Amino acid sequence: MDDDVSNSFRRMSSRTRKVAPRMAAALASSDNRTQAAIARLEALENDYAGMEMVETNDDDEASLDDDDEGYLQKKQSKSTKRKTRQAKALENARKAPRNFLELLHEANLESLPPHVPSYLKAAVGPPSSTCRRHFCTVCGFLSNYTCVRCGMRFCSIRCQTIHDDTRCLKFVA
Amino acid sequence: MSNVIVLDNGGGFIKAGHGGERDPVTVIPNCLYRPLSSKKFLHPSPTASASTEDLTSAAVRRPIDRGYLINPDLQRDIWSHLFTSLLHITPSNYSLLLTEPPFTLPSIQRATDELVFEDFGFKSLFITDSPKLVHLYEASKRPDGLISKAQCSLVVDCGFSFTHAAPVFQNFTLNYGVKRIDLGGKALTNYLKELVSYRSVNVMDESFLMDDVKEKLCFVSLDIARDLQVARKRGKDNVLRCVYVLPDGITHTKGFVKDPDEAKRYLTMTGADSPSLETIKGIDRPELSEKLEDRRRIDLTKNEFELTNERFLVPEMIFHPADLGMNQAGLAECIVRAVNSCHPVLHPVLYESIILTGGSTLFPRFSERLEMELRPLVPDEYQVKITTQEDPILGVWRGGSLLASSPDFEAMCVTKSEYEELGSARCRKRFFH
Ligand SMILES: [Zn+2]
Ligand SMILES: [Zn+2]
């Protein structure tokens, strides 16, 4: 049993790493695998096209209409501005846009005393009932079967055939 | 005209205008986009304008991630365009009322204050969360209603990045009672993209297009098992089937619903309806379904796609995230947990004054479904009453506009010189209690 779990976990995590940005990890919805759940949320929060192309190549911010810059006081007033250490650190940090999870990690909310409300404590938490409905990834109907190779759900022999022919492991290869 | 700018800075859309007015001057997507044909990122047009911009496969950059402002440089570009070209104002002559989500991290608050005072030079600033503004607005609309008299409500904000259930009492959001589901309109659109890409056409790069599909065709099911049955039927009996036509880049740069009347047929199904008769009819006509299979195959080559069960499986996610492998409670439980974090004296009042706001509550039948799920979870002796906003997208802004026109607004603000003297952290203390 233990072996089975760790095996499937390994299979899952290597698969989701490749797949998440594109999709699919999602439709495989496997129970009790936090890794998969995180990948799932990542995929759903992605800006897809935007994410992939943007981070690497861009100075594009300079491309905005110049007349919009008129009210930016920062450039002129920079020298007179009182600079705290915090502000400097912030300025450095701002050079590289980061994602929310990095900022969250940095904020170290775990260290707050237990009675202080925080982003972490506001999370709704797991559902009280553990029964979960599964939907077929081919047709969307309720499904009772899981593909042994890739973990996606299907509902019938017909949908399994379609899955095997066209989708199974497609996003991994 | 008032000298307060009210800015509801959402992850999906910015709503901006002058305090005291009924509606914002403009609503714009809070992003830059790069069309296929361009190397530059551009400002999208305001939502109300009849734009002809081609958003097909456009790349998107957003300053907000998971609801929080993570890229101040990008936000500065967007605000700069907003103030200069859309509102036509000089910030140094104005005060700013700005919305910020609950539990914003101190580092993000600092970056925001720096934007407001150092980059734009606003005269003064007031930061507030959205639930409080929604409460204020609804209370003002019905001065004799429970929300106004009890000064208490439970605001359910289903926005672009996430969903919050937030108790408001004596005009303050009780932050210890706020509960969050990490799902909002953006995740729903992405889920719809996955389903359609997986089943018919690859639309993974079409965020703008799929937002339109979602807004026009998705609805909340009142009976999932029944609707899944109906969605399987062939021909005319399948009242859930509809077709969306993709832009071809030549005759039309926007997609559209092929037959709007066909798309509305699901409304003929009520919560109590039994589909049994129709089901039998559908199964009994194999020759008809053969023909339709043919038509369906041809249609796929015509740059359009069909939707059936996707229409309600997408909003279903808010009610049962676990179905998608996300280990989070759904909306009804989220509300119960928010209420239970408050003093028991407030429970009956909170259940009786639930206010729905945010763009994702616009799905048809959203509030009926929520009431259906919530009722069994709430003690029998309490009433459940759900109020929907007249315009759930503008609700927060309108509350802000109201607050900005109140006589003591200026006194609640932090001025630029106070900020320069005290710094961000100490100024922030004033906004919350
Ligand atoms: Zn199936
Ligand atoms: Zn498979």
mmCIF file with all atom_site columns, N, CA and C in Angstrom, chain B residues 183-239:
data_model
loop_
_atom_site.group_PDB
_atom_site.id
_atom_site.type_symbol
_atom_site.label_atom_id
_atom_site.label_alt_id
_atom_site.label_comp_id
_atom_site.label_asym_id
_atom_site.label_entity_id
_atom_site.label_seq_id
_atom_site.pdbx_PDB_ins_code
_atom_site.Cartn_x
_atom_site.Cartn_y
_atom_site.Cartn_z
_atom_site.occupancy
_atom_site.B_iso_or_equiv
_atom_site.pdbx_formal_charge
_atom_site.auth_seq_id
_atom_site.auth_comp_id
_atom_site.auth_asym_id
_atom_site.auth_atom_id
_atom_site.pdbx_PDB_model_num
ATOM 1   N N  . LEU B 1 183 ? -10.990 30.600 -5.445  1.00 0.00 ? 183 LEU B N  1
ATOM 2   C CA . LEU B 1 183 ? -11.571 30.459 -6.776  1.00 0.00 ? 183 LEU B CA 1
ATOM 3   C C  . LEU B 1 183 ? -12.379 31.697 -7.096  1.00 0.00 ? 183 LEU B C  1
ATOM 4   N N  . GLY B 1 184 ? -12.229 32.188 -8.312  1.00 0.00 ? 184 GLY B N  1
ATOM 5   C CA . GLY B 1 184 ? -13.034 33.314 -8.756  1.00 0.00 ? 184 GLY B CA 1
ATOM 6   C C  . GLY B 1 184 ? -13.237 33.216 -10.255 1.00 0.00 ? 184 GLY B C  1
ATOM 7   N N  . GLY B 1 185 ? -13.645 34.315 -10.835 1.00 0.00 ? 185 GLY B N  1
ATOM 8   C CA . GLY B 1 185 ? -13.962 34.327 -12.255 1.00 0.00 ? 185 GLY B CA 1
ATOM 9   C C  . GLY B 1 185 ? -12.823 33.879 -13.154 1.00 0.00 ? 185 GLY B C  1
ATOM 10  N N  . LYS B 1 186 ? -11.607 34.217 -12.775 1.00 0.00 ? 186 LYS B N  1
ATOM 11  C CA . LYS B 1 186 ? -10.468 33.852 -13.613 1.00 0.00 ? 186 LYS B CA 1
ATOM 12  C C  . LYS B 1 186 ? -10.303 32.335 -13.679 1.00 0.00 ? 186 LYS B C  1
ATOM 13  N N  . ALA B 1 187 ? -10.400 31.683 -12.534 1.00 0.00 ? 187 ALA B N  1
ATOM 14  C CA . ALA B 1 187 ? -10.270 30.226 -12.500 1.00 0.00 ? 187 ALA B CA 1
ATOM 15  C C  . ALA B 1 187 ? -11.408 29.571 -13.284 1.00 0.00 ? 187 ALA B C  1
ATOM 16  N N  . LEU B 1 188 ? -12.605 30.151 -13.197 1.00 0.00 ? 188 LEU B N  1
ATOM 17  C CA . LEU B 1 188 ? -13.733 29.578 -13.929 1.00 0.00 ? 188 LEU B CA 1
ATOM 18  C C  . LEU B 1 188 ? -13.494 29.664 -15.438 1.00 0.00 ? 188 LEU B C  1
ATOM 19  N N  . THR B 1 189 ? -13.018 30.817 -15.893 1.00 0.00 ? 189 THR B N  1
ATOM 20  C CA . THR B 1 189 ? -12.717 30.956 -17.321 1.00 0.00 ? 189 THR B CA 1
ATOM 21  C C  . THR B 1 189 ? -11.647 29.952 -17.734 1.00 0.00 ? 189 THR B C  1
ATOM 22  N N  . ASN B 1 190 ? -10.631 29.795 -16.902 1.00 0.00 ? 190 ASN B N  1
ATOM 23  C CA . ASN B 1 190 ? -9.577  28.844 -17.247 1.00 0.00 ? 190 ASN B CA 1
ATOM 24  C C  . ASN B 1 190 ? -10.095 27.407 -17.277 1.00 0.00 ? 190 ASN B C  1
ATOM 25  N N  . TYR B 1 191 ? -11.001 27.101 -16.389 1.00 0.00 ? 191 TYR B N  1
ATOM 26  C CA . TYR B 1 191 ? -11.580 25.762 -16.391 1.00 0.00 ? 191 TYR B CA 1
ATOM 27  C C  . TYR B 1 191 ? -12.388 25.531 -17.671 1.00 0.00 ? 191 TYR B C  1
ATOM 28  N N  . LEU B 1 192 ? -13.137 26.550 -18.058 1.00 0.00 ? 192 LEU B N  1
ATOM 29  C CA . LEU B 1 192 ? -13.908 26.448 -19.301 1.00 0.00 ? 192 LEU B CA 1
ATOM 30  C C  . LEU B 1 192 ? -12.966 26.261 -20.499 1.00 0.00 ? 192 LEU B C  1
ATOM 31  N N  . LYS B 1 193 ? -11.848 26.974 -20.488 1.00 0.00 ? 193 LYS B N  1
ATOM 32  C CA . LYS B 1 193 ? -10.854 26.813 -21.554 1.00 0.00 ? 193 LYS B CA 1
ATOM 33  C C  . LYS B 1 193 ? -10.391 25.369 -21.634 1.00 0.00 ? 193 LYS B C  1
ATOM 34  N N  . GLU B 1 194 ? -10.096 24.804 -20.461 1.00 0.00 ? 194 GLU B N  1
ATOM 35  C CA . GLU B 1 194 ? -9.624  23.418 -20.442 1.00 0.00 ? 194 GLU B CA 1
ATOM 36  C C  . GLU B 1 194 ? -10.660 22.471 -21.021 1.00 0.00 ? 194 GLU B C  1
ATOM 37  N N  . LEU B 1 195 ? -11.901 22.640 -20.578 1.00 0.00 ? 195 LEU B N  1
ATOM 38  C CA . LEU B 1 195 ? -12.943 21.719 -21.035 1.00 0.00 ? 195 LEU B CA 1
ATOM 39  C C  . LEU B 1 195 ? -13.122 21.811 -22.545 1.00 0.00 ? 195 LEU B C  1
ATOM 40  N N  . VAL B 1 196 ? -13.218 23.033 -23.059 1.00 0.00 ? 196 VAL B N  1
ATOM 41  C CA . VAL B 1 196 ? -13.448 23.197 -24.490 1.00 0.00 ? 196 VAL B CA 1
ATOM 42  C C  . VAL B 1 196 ? -12.232 22.719 -25.286 1.00 0.00 ? 196 VAL B C  1
ATOM 43  N N  . SER B 1 197 ? -11.035 23.044 -24.796 1.00 0.00 ? 197 SER B N  1
ATOM 44  C CA . SER B 1 197 ? -9.823  22.635 -25.513 1.00 0.00 ? 197 SER B CA 1
ATOM 45  C C  . SER B 1 197 ? -9.707  21.128 -25.554 1.00 0.00 ? 197 SER B C  1
ATOM 46  N N  . TYR B 1 198 ? -10.117 20.532 -24.478 1.00 0.00 ? 198 TYR B N  1
ATOM 47  C CA . TYR B 1 198 ? -9.994  19.096 -24.349 1.00 0.00 ? 198 TYR B CA 1
ATOM 48  C C  . TYR B 1 198 ? -11.007 18.387 -25.220 1.00 0.00 ? 198 TYR B C  1
ATOM 49  N N  . ARG B 1 199 ? -12.175 19.002 -25.375 1.00 0.00 ? 199 ARG B N  1
ATOM 50  C CA . ARG B 1 199 ? -13.265 18.305 -26.061 1.00 0.00 ? 199 ARG B CA 1
ATOM 51  C C  . ARG B 1 199 ? -13.455 18.726 -27.507 1.00 0.00 ? 199 ARG B C  1
ATOM 52  N N  . SER B 1 200 ? -13.178 19.987 -27.838 1.00 0.00 ? 200 SER B N  1
ATOM 53  C CA . SER B 1 200 ? -13.372 20.350 -29.245 1.00 0.00 ? 200 SER B CA 1
ATOM 54  C C  . SER B 1 200 ? -12.246 21.160 -29.874 1.00 0.00 ? 200 SER B C  1
ATOM 55  N N  . VAL B 1 201 ? -12.117 22.442 -29.548 1.00 0.00 ? 201 VAL B N  1
ATOM 56  C CA . VAL B 1 201 ? -11.103 23.276 -30.212 1.00 0.00 ? 201 VAL B CA 1
ATOM 57  C C  . VAL B 1 201 ? -10.105 23.789 -29.180 1.00 0.00 ? 201 VAL B C  1
ATOM 58  N N  . ASN B 1 202 ? -8.869  23.977 -29.574 1.00 0.00 ? 202 ASN B N  1
ATOM 59  C CA . ASN B 1 202 ? -7.891  24.509 -28.628 1.00 0.00 ? 202 ASN B CA 1
ATOM 60  C C  . ASN B 1 202 ? -8.085  26.023 -28.432 1.00 0.00 ? 202 ASN B C  1
ATOM 61  N N  . VAL B 1 203 ? -8.545  26.387 -27.255 1.00 0.00 ? 203 VAL B N  1
ATOM 62  C CA . VAL B 1 203 ? -8.768  27.805 -26.946 1.00 0.00 ? 203 VAL B CA 1
ATOM 63  C C  . VAL B 1 203 ? -7.940  28.230 -25.735 1.00 0.00 ? 203 VAL B C  1
ATOM 64  N N  . MET B 1 204 ? -6.856  27.488 -25.462 1.00 0.00 ? 204 MET B N  1
ATOM 65  C CA . MET B 1 204 ? -6.072  27.769 -24.259 1.00 0.00 ? 204 MET B CA 1
ATOM 66  C C  . MET B 1 204 ? -5.504  29.186 -24.246 1.00 0.00 ? 204 MET B C  1
ATOM 67  N N  . ASP B 1 205 ? -5.279  29.790 -25.399 1.00 0.00 ? 205 ASP B N  1
ATOM 68  C CA . ASP B 1 205 ? -4.715  31.144 -25.425 1.00 0.00 ? 205 ASP B CA 1
ATOM 69  C C  . ASP B 1 205 ? -5.778  32.239 -25.532 1.00 0.00 ? 205 ASP B C  1
ATOM 70  N N  . GLU B 1 206 ? -7.036  31.861 -25.414 1.00 0.00 ? 206 GLU B N  1
ATOM 71  C CA . GLU B 1 206 ? -8.112  32.819 -25.694 1.00 0.00 ? 206 GLU B CA 1
ATOM 72  C C  . GLU B 1 206 ? -8.860  33.265 -24.439 1.00 0.00 ? 206 GLU B C  1
ATOM 73  N N  . SER B 1 207 ? -8.149  33.955 -23.545 1.00 0.00 ? 207 SER B N  1
ATOM 74  C CA . SER B 1 207 ? -8.794  34.380 -22.303 1.00 0.00 ? 207 SER B CA 1
ATOM 75  C C  . SER B 1 207 ? -9.975  35.321 -22.539 1.00 0.00 ? 207 SER B C  1
ATOM 76  N N  . PHE B 1 208 ? -9.781  36.306 -23.394 1.00 0.00 ? 208 PHE B N  1
ATOM 77  C CA . PHE B 1 208 ? -10.835 37.303 -23.606 1.00 0.00 ? 208 PHE B CA 1
ATOM 78  C C  . PHE B 1 208 ? -12.066 36.662 -24.236 1.00 0.00 ? 208 PHE B C  1
ATOM 79  N N  . LEU B 1 209 ? -11.806 35.827 -25.219 1.00 0.00 ? 209 LEU B N  1
ATOM 80  C CA . LEU B 1 209 ? -12.899 35.138 -25.900 1.00 0.00 ? 209 LEU B CA 1
ATOM 81  C C  . LEU B 1 209 ? -13.682 34.257 -24.925 1.00 0.00 ? 209 LEU B C  1
ATOM 82  N N  . MET B 1 210 ? -12.962 33.493 -24.111 1.00 0.00 ? 210 MET B N  1
ATOM 83  C CA . MET B 1 210 ? -13.648 32.549 -23.236 1.00 0.00 ? 210 MET B CA 1
ATOM 84  C C  . MET B 1 210 ? -14.361 33.252 -22.079 1.00 0.00 ? 210 MET B C  1
ATOM 85  N N  . ASP B 1 211 ? -13.894 34.455 -21.716 1.00 0.00 ? 211 ASP B N  1
ATOM 86  C CA . ASP B 1 211 ? -14.664 35.257 -20.765 1.00 0.00 ? 211 ASP B CA 1
ATOM 87  C C  . ASP B 1 211 ? -16.046 35.547 -21.339 1.00 0.00 ? 211 ASP B C  1
ATOM 88  N N  . ASP B 1 212 ? -16.062 35.876 -22.617 1.00 0.00 ? 212 ASP B N  1
ATOM 89  C CA . ASP B 1 212 ? -17.322 36.188 -23.280 1.00 0.00 ? 212 ASP B CA 1
ATOM 90  C C  . ASP B 1 212 ? -18.228 34.961 -23.324 1.00 0.00 ? 212 ASP B C  1
ATOM 91  N N  . VAL B 1 213 ? -17.639 33.805 -23.657 1.00 0.00 ? 213 VAL B N  1
ATOM 92  C CA . VAL B 1 213 ? -18.415 32.564 -23.696 1.00 0.00 ? 213 VAL B CA 1
ATOM 93  C C  . VAL B 1 213 ? -19.020 32.292 -22.321 1.00 0.00 ? 213 VAL B C  1
ATOM 94  N N  . LYS B 1 214 ? -18.193 32.431 -21.304 1.00 0.00 ? 214 LYS B N  1
ATOM 95  C CA . LYS B 1 214 ? -18.641 32.170 -19.938 1.00 0.00 ? 214 LYS B CA 1
ATOM 96  C C  . LYS B 1 214 ? -19.797 33.098 -19.547 1.00 0.00 ? 214 LYS B C  1
ATOM 97  N N  . GLU B 1 215 ? -19.615 34.386 -19.828 1.00 0.00 ? 215 GLU B N  1
ATOM 98  C CA . GLU B 1 215 ? -20.638 35.354 -19.430 1.00 0.00 ? 215 GLU B CA 1
ATOM 99  C C  . GLU B 1 215 ? -21.948 35.136 -20.164 1.00 0.00 ? 215 GLU B C  1
ATOM 100 N N  . LYS B 1 216 ? -21.856 34.720 -21.416 1.00 0.00 ? 216 LYS B N  1
ATOM 101 C CA . LYS B 1 216 ? -23.090 34.608 -22.196 1.00 0.00 ? 216 LYS B CA 1
ATOM 102 C C  . LYS B 1 216 ? -23.768 33.260 -22.048 1.00 0.00 ? 216 LYS B C  1
ATOM 103 N N  . LEU B 1 217 ? -23.011 32.199 -21.755 1.00 0.00 ? 217 LEU B N  1
ATOM 104 C CA . LEU B 1 217 ? -23.614 30.869 -21.854 1.00 0.00 ? 217 LEU B CA 1
ATOM 105 C C  . LEU B 1 217 ? -23.644 30.031 -20.576 1.00 0.00 ? 217 LEU B C  1
ATOM 106 N N  . CYS B 1 218 ? -22.853 30.391 -19.581 1.00 0.00 ? 218 CYS B N  1
ATOM 107 C CA . CYS B 1 218 ? -22.841 29.556 -18.385 1.00 0.00 ? 218 CYS B CA 1
ATOM 108 C C  . CYS B 1 218 ? -23.979 29.920 -17.439 1.00 0.00 ? 218 CYS B C  1
ATOM 109 N N  . PHE B 1 219 ? -24.437 28.943 -16.688 1.00 0.00 ? 219 PHE B N  1
ATOM 110 C CA . PHE B 1 219 ? -25.465 29.171 -15.682 1.00 0.00 ? 219 PHE B CA 1
ATOM 111 C C  . PHE B 1 219 ? -25.280 28.160 -14.561 1.00 0.00 ? 219 PHE B C  1
ATOM 112 N N  . VAL B 1 220 ? -25.963 28.384 -13.451 1.00 0.00 ? 220 VAL B N  1
ATOM 113 C CA . VAL B 1 220 ? -25.828 27.486 -12.312 1.00 0.00 ? 220 VAL B CA 1
ATOM 114 C C  . VAL B 1 220 ? -26.963 26.461 -12.335 1.00 0.00 ? 220 VAL B C  1
ATOM 115 N N  . SER B 1 221 ? -26.613 25.214 -12.210 1.00 0.00 ? 221 SER B N  1
ATOM 116 C CA . SER B 1 221 ? -27.609 24.142 -12.229 1.00 0.00 ? 221 SER B CA 1
ATOM 117 C C  . SER B 1 221 ? -28.331 24.053 -10.894 1.00 0.00 ? 221 SER B C  1
ATOM 118 N N  . LEU B 1 222 ? -29.618 23.763 -10.950 1.00 0.00 ? 222 LEU B N  1
ATOM 119 C CA . LEU B 1 222 ? -30.366 23.540 -9.707  1.00 0.00 ? 222 LEU B CA 1
ATOM 120 C C  . LEU B 1 222 ? -30.512 22.056 -9.425  1.00 0.00 ? 222 LEU B C  1
ATOM 121 N N  . ASP B 1 223 ? -30.086 21.238 -10.375 1.00 0.00 ? 223 ASP B N  1
ATOM 122 C CA . ASP B 1 223 ? -30.180 19.787 -10.204 1.00 0.00 ? 223 ASP B CA 1
ATOM 123 C C  . ASP B 1 223 ? -29.160 19.140 -11.149 1.00 0.00 ? 223 ASP B C  1
ATOM 124 N N  . ILE B 1 224 ? -27.977 18.915 -10.614 1.00 0.00 ? 224 ILE B N  1
ATOM 125 C CA . ILE B 1 224 ? -26.862 18.452 -11.440 1.00 0.00 ? 224 ILE B CA 1
ATOM 126 C C  . ILE B 1 224 ? -27.167 17.122 -12.140 1.00 0.00 ? 224 ILE B C  1
ATOM 127 N N  . ALA B 1 225 ? -27.707 16.164 -11.402 1.00 0.00 ? 225 ALA B N  1
ATOM 128 C CA . ALA B 1 225 ? -27.948 14.841 -11.982 1.00 0.00 ? 225 ALA B CA 1
ATOM 129 C C  . ALA B 1 225 ? -28.933 14.954 -13.144 1.00 0.00 ? 225 ALA B C  1
ATOM 130 N N  . ARG B 1 226 ? -30.002 15.716 -12.929 1.00 0.00 ? 226 ARG B N  1
ATOM 131 C CA . ARG B 1 226 ? -31.004 15.905 -13.973 1.00 0.00 ? 226 ARG B CA 1
ATOM 132 C C  . ARG B 1 226 ? -30.377 16.592 -15.195 1.00 0.00 ? 226 ARG B C  1
ATOM 133 N N  . ASP B 1 227 ? -29.622 17.664 -14.942 1.00 0.00 ? 227 ASP B N  1
ATOM 134 C CA . ASP B 1 227 ? -29.066 18.428 -16.051 1.00 0.00 ? 227 ASP B CA 1
ATOM 135 C C  . ASP B 1 227 ? -28.011 17.634 -16.830 1.00 0.00 ? 227 ASP B C  1
ATOM 136 N N  . LEU B 1 228 ? -27.286 16.763 -16.143 1.00 0.00 ? 228 LEU B N  1
ATOM 137 C CA . LEU B 1 228 ? -26.333 15.923 -16.861 1.00 0.00 ? 228 LEU B CA 1
ATOM 138 C C  . LEU B 1 228 ? -27.071 14.971 -17.809 1.00 0.00 ? 228 LEU B C  1
ATOM 139 N N  . GLN B 1 229 ? -28.221 14.472 -17.341 1.00 0.00 ? 229 GLN B N  1
ATOM 140 C CA . GLN B 1 229 ? -29.053 13.618 -18.206 1.00 0.00 ? 229 GLN B CA 1
ATOM 141 C C  . GLN B 1 229 ? -29.497 14.386 -19.449 1.00 0.00 ? 229 GLN B C  1
ATOM 142 N N  . VAL B 1 230 ? -30.042 15.569 -19.208 1.00 0.00 ? 230 VAL B N  1
ATOM 143 C CA . VAL B 1 230 ? -30.546 16.375 -20.323 1.00 0.00 ? 230 VAL B CA 1
ATOM 144 C C  . VAL B 1 230 ? -29.416 16.696 -21.309 1.00 0.00 ? 230 VAL B C  1
ATOM 145 N N  . ALA B 1 231 ? -28.236 16.977 -20.758 1.00 0.00 ? 231 ALA B N  1
ATOM 146 C CA . ALA B 1 231 ? -27.103 17.368 -21.606 1.00 0.00 ? 231 ALA B CA 1
ATOM 147 C C  . ALA B 1 231 ? -26.666 16.240 -22.529 1.00 0.00 ? 231 ALA B C  1
ATOM 148 N N  . ARG B 1 232 ? -27.083 15.031 -22.228 1.00 0.00 ? 232 ARG B N  1
ATOM 149 C CA . ARG B 1 232 ? -26.710 13.868 -23.038 1.00 0.00 ? 232 ARG B CA 1
ATOM 150 C C  . ARG B 1 232 ? -27.644 13.620 -24.199 1.00 0.00 ? 232 ARG B C  1
ATOM 151 N N  . LYS B 1 233 ? -28.800 14.279 -24.144 1.00 0.00 ? 233 LYS B N  1
ATOM 152 C CA . LYS B 1 233 ? -29.826 13.948 -25.126 1.00 0.00 ? 233 LYS B CA 1
ATOM 153 C C  . LYS B 1 233 ? -29.466 14.457 -26.504 1.00 0.00 ? 233 LYS B C  1
ATOM 154 N N  . ARG B 1 234 ? -30.124 13.847 -27.472 1.00 0.00 ? 234 ARG B N  1
ATOM 155 C CA . ARG B 1 234 ? -29.891 14.217 -28.866 1.00 0.00 ? 234 ARG B CA 1
ATOM 156 C C  . ARG B 1 234 ? -30.937 15.232 -29.316 1.00 0.00 ? 234 ARG B C  1
ATOM 157 N N  . GLY B 1 235 ? -30.590 15.987 -30.314 1.00 0.00 ? 235 GLY B N  1
ATOM 158 C CA . GLY B 1 235 ? -31.559 16.820 -31.016 1.00 0.00 ? 235 GLY B CA 1
ATOM 159 C C  . GLY B 1 235 ? -32.235 17.855 -30.145 1.00 0.00 ? 235 GLY B C  1
ATOM 160 N N  . LYS B 1 236 ? -33.489 18.144 -30.500 1.00 0.00 ? 236 LYS B N  1
ATOM 161 C CA . LYS B 1 236 ? -34.254 19.210 -29.871 1.00 0.00 ? 236 LYS B CA 1
ATOM 162 C C  . LYS B 1 236 ? -34.460 19.001 -28.370 1.00 0.00 ? 236 LYS B C  1
ATOM 163 N N  . ASP B 1 237 ? -34.434 17.748 -27.939 1.00 0.00 ? 237 ASP B N  1
ATOM 164 C CA . ASP B 1 237 ? -34.670 17.482 -26.523 1.00 0.00 ? 237 ASP B CA 1
ATOM 165 C C  . ASP B 1 237 ? -33.532 17.975 -25.635 1.00 0.00 ? 237 ASP B C  1
ATOM 166 N N  . ASN B 1 238 ? -32.417 18.190 -26.245 1.00 0.00 ? 238 ASN B N  1
ATOM 167 C CA . ASN B 1 238 ? -31.293 18.700 -25.466 1.00 0.00 ? 238 ASN B CA 1
ATOM 168 C C  . ASN B 1 238 ? -31.377 20.225 -25.412 1.00 0.00 ? 238 ASN B C  1
ATOM 169 N N  . VAL B 1 239 ? -32.103 20.693 -24.410 1.00 0.00 ? 239 VAL B N  1
ATOM 170 C CA . VAL B 1 239 ? -32.322 22.138 -24.314 1.00 0.00 ? 239 VAL B CA 1
ATOM 171 C C  . VAL B 1 239 ? -31.076 22.861 -23.809 1.00 0.00 ? 239 VAL B C  1
#
